[in-house]
XYZ file of C-alpha atoms in Angstrom:
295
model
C -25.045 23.505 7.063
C -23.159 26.677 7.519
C -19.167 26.959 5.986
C -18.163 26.687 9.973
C -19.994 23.527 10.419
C -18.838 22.089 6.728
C -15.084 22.664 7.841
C -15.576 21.382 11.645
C -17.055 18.220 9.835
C -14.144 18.170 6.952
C -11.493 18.119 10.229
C -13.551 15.510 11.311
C -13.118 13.618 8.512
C -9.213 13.978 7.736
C -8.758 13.271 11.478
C -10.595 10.091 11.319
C -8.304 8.754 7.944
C -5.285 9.694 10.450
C -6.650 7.504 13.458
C -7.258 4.690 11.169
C -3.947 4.359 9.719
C -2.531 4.913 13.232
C -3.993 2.037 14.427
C -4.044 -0.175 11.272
C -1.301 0.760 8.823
C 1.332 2.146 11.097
C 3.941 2.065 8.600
C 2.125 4.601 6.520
C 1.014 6.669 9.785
C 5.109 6.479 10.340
C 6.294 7.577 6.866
C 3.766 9.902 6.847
C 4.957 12.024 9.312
C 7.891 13.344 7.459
C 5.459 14.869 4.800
C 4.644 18.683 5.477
C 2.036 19.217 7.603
C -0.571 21.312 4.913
C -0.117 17.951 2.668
C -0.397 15.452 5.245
C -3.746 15.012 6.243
C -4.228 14.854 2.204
C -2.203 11.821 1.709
C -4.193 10.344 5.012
C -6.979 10.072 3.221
C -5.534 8.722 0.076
C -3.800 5.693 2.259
C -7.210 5.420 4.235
C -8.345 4.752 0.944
C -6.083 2.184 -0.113
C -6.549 0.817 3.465
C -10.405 0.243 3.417
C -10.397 -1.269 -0.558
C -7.583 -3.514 0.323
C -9.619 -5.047 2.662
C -12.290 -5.613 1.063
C -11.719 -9.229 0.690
C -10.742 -10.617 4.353
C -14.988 -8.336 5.360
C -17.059 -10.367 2.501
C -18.212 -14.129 2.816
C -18.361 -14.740 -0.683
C -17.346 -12.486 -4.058
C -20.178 -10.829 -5.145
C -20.591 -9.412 -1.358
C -17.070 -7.726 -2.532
C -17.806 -6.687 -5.708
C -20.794 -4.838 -4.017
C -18.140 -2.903 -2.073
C -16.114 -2.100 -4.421
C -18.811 -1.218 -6.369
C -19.862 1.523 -3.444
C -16.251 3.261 -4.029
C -16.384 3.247 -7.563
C -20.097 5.470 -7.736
C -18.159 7.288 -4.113
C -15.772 8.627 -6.868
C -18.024 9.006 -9.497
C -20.220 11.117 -6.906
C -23.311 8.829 -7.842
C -24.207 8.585 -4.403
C -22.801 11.872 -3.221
C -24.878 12.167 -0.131
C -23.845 8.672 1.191
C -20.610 8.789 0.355
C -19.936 11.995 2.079
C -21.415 10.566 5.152
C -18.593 7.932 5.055
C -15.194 9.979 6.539
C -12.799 7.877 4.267
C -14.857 8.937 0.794
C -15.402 12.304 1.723
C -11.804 13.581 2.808
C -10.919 11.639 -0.122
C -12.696 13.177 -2.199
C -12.197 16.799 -0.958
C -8.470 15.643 -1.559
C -9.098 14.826 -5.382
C -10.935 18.263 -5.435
C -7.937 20.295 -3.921
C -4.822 18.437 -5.625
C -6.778 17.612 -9.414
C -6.056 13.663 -8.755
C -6.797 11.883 -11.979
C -9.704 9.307 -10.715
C -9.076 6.654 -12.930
C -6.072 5.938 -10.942
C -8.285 5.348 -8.408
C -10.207 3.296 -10.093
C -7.883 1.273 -11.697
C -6.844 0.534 -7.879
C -10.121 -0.512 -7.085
C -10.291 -2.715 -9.875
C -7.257 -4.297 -8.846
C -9.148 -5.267 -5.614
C -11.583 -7.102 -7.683
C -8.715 -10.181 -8.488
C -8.278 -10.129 -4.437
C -11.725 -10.882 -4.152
C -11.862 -13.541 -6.806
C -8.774 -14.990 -5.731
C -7.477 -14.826 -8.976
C -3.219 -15.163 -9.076
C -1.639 -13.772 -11.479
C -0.263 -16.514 -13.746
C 3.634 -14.311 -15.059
C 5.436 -11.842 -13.435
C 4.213 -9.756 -16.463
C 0.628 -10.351 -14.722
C 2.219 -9.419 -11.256
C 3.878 -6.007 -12.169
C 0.145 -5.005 -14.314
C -1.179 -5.690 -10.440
C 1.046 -3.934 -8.699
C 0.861 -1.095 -10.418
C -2.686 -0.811 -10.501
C -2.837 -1.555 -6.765
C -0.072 -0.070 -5.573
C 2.038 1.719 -8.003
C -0.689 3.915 -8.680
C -0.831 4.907 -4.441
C 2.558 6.272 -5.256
C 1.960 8.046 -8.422
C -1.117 9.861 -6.142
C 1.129 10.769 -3.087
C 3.430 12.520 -5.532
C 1.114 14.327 -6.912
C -0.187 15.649 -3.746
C 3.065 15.981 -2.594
C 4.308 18.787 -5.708
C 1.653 19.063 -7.944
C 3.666 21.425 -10.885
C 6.208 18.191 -11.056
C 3.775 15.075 -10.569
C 5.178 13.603 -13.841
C 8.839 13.714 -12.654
C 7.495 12.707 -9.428
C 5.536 9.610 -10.213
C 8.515 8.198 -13.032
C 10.010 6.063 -10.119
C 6.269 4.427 -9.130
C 6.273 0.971 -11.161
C 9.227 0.121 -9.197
C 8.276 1.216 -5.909
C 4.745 -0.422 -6.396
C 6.632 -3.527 -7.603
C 8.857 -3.445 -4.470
C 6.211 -2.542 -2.072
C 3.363 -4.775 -3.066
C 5.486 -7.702 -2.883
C 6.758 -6.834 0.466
C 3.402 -6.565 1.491
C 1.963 -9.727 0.208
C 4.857 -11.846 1.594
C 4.158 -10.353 5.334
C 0.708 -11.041 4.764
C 1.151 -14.851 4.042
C 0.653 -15.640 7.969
C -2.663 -14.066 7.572
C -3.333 -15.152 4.580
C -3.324 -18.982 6.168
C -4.622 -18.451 9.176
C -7.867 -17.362 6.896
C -7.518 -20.232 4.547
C -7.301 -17.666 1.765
C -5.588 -18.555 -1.371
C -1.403 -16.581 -1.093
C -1.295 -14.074 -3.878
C 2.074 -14.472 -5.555
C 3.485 -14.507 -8.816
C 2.491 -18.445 -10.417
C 5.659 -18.670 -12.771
C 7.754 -18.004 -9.747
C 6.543 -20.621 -7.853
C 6.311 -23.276 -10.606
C 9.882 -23.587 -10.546
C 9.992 -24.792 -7.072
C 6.351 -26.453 -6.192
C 3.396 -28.006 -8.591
C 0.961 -25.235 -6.592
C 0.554 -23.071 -9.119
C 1.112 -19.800 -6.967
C -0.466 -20.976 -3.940
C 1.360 -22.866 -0.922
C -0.024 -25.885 0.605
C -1.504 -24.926 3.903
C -0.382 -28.884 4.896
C 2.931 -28.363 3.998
C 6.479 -25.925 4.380
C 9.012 -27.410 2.534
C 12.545 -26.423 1.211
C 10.677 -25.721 -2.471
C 8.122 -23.299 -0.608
C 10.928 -21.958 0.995
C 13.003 -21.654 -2.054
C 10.258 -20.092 -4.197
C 9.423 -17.342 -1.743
C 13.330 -16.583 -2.314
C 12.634 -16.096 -5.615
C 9.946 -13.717 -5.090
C 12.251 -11.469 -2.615
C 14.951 -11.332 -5.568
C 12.051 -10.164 -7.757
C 11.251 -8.015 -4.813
C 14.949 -6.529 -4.268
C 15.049 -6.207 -8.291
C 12.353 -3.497 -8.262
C 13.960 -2.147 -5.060
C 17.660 -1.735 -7.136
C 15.096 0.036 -10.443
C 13.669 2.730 -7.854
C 17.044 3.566 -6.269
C 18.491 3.772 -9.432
C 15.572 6.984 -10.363
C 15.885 8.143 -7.024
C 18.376 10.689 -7.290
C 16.293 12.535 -10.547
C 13.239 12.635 -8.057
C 12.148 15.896 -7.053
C 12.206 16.734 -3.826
C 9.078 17.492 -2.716
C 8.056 14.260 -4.323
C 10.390 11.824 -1.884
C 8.788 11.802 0.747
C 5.815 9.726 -1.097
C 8.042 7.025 -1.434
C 9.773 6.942 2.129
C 8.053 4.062 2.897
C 10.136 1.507 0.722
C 13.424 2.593 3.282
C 11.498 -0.509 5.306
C 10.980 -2.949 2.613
C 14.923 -4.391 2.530
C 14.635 -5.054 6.325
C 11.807 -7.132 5.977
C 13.381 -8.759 3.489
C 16.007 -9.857 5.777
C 13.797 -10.799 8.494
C 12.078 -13.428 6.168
C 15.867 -14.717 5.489
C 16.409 -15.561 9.134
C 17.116 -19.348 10.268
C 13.548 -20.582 11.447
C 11.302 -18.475 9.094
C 8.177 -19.961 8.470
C 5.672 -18.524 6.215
C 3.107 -19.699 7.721
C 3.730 -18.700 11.327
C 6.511 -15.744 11.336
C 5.197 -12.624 11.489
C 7.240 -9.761 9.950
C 7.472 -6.758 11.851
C 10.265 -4.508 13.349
C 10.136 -2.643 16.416
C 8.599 0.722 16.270
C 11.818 2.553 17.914
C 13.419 0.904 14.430
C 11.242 1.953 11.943
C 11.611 5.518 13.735
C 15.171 5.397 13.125
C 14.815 3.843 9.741
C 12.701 6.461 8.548
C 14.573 9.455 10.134
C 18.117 8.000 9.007
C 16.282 7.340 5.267
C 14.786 10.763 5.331
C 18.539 12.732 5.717
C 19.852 10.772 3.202
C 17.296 11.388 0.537
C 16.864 15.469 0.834
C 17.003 16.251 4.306
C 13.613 15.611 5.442
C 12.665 15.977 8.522
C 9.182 15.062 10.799
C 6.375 17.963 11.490
């Protein structure tokens, strides 16, 4: 293959994380657009990353179907199988990106790892057990994306990611709850939360919404909003070029309110804002934090 034909296929690659997050995690795709251009494609891949681990667990019949999966992207990282995985677009602009920015892999494996509970459907049983999840499945994205984002202060950059993850992950498992029973899967959320409210255990009864589920999943969105008031409290010793990573929380107190409306059902309600909203959520977020602006 000749250096023209290695970077036509490298586009190829970076354009295909882009597509995929368009069409499957457009609140990334959205965020992601504020991030300067040279970066970008960069933290595409990363997020593709995080996109096609997370789901793992709703493509496998069983666990060990998973585990082989998972499996796949740890040896992808390792380069075990470096042929293979540079066939796959996801592992290979990922791993160009881990080349280029010096992206400590076990982060990346620690988030795969975290998959690994999804796919046993194991809940975590304290919020202590929550926030070690989140921040190996999520915390860690944000860590990443900073250090993509400024490289000389990823430290500085990543001190505000437990929070985020905390915030973010949370968010993102309570908007997944209508899938999560439409699939029959168990509803990861934290078990000492819900104990309080409901003899579950973590898990709500597909049979059944009551004012305890209800009630519980309040509790959760004050855990939620607790990690959201920890991150803005760090945001303003952020760097700059490190904000942007973390644009995407500017959504998760909207949400929030959306599950608080009269008529919210976990089961049934779907979360989700407008796109013209989230537009203007990001853009209004982005002039606040540093001026940011969309390439």
């Amino acid at each position: 293959m000749t250096q023209e034909q290695e970077l036509l296929g490298r586009d190829a690659d970076y354009a295909y994380c882009e597509d995929l997050l368009r069409r499957n995690a457009r609140d990334l795709w959205l965020a992601s657009l504020f991030i300067p251009q040279e970066k970008r494609r960069h933290v595409h891949a990363l997020y593709a990353f995080d996109y096609e681990t997370a789901r793992v667990p709703e493509l496998v019949s069983e666990p060990l179907l998973g585990e082989i999966r998972l499996q796949w992207w740890r040896e992808a990282l390792d380069e075990k199988n470096a042929e293979e995985a540079r066939a796959n677009p996801v592992a290979s602009a990922l791993l160009d990106t881990i080349a280029r920015h010096d992206l400590p892999r076990n982060l990346l494996l620690e988030m795969i790892n975290a998959r690994q509970s999804d796919v046993y459907k194991e809940l975590p049983m304290s919020r202590q057990a929550l926030e070690a999840y989140t921040k190996a499945a999520t915390a860690n994205l944000f860590c990443l994306a900073a250090q993509i984002l400024d490289s000389e202060n990823a430290v500085l950059g990543s001190k505000a990611a437990i929070p985020a993850g905390g915030a973010y992950g949370l968010v993102r498992l309570m908007r997944a709850l209508p899938w999560h029973y439409a699939r029959g899967v168990h509803v990861f959320l934290p078990a000492d939360v819900f104990e309080a409210y409901h003899p579950s255990r973590g898990r709500l009864a597909a049979e059944q919404v009551l004012k305890e589920n209800l009630a519980a999943l309040a509790g959760v969105r004050a855990l939620a909003r607790s990690y959201l008031d920890q991150f803005y409290e760090m945001l303003p010793n952020l760097p700059d070029k490190s904000r942007a990573a973390y644009l995407i929380l500017c959504l998760c107190e909207p949400y929030l309110r959306l599950m608080e409306k009269p008529g919210y059902n976990p089961r049934e309600t779907v979360i989700e804002l407008p796109q013209w909203r989230r537009q203007w959520i990001f853009w209004r977020t982005a002039r606040r934090w540093s001026g940011l602006s969309p390439c």
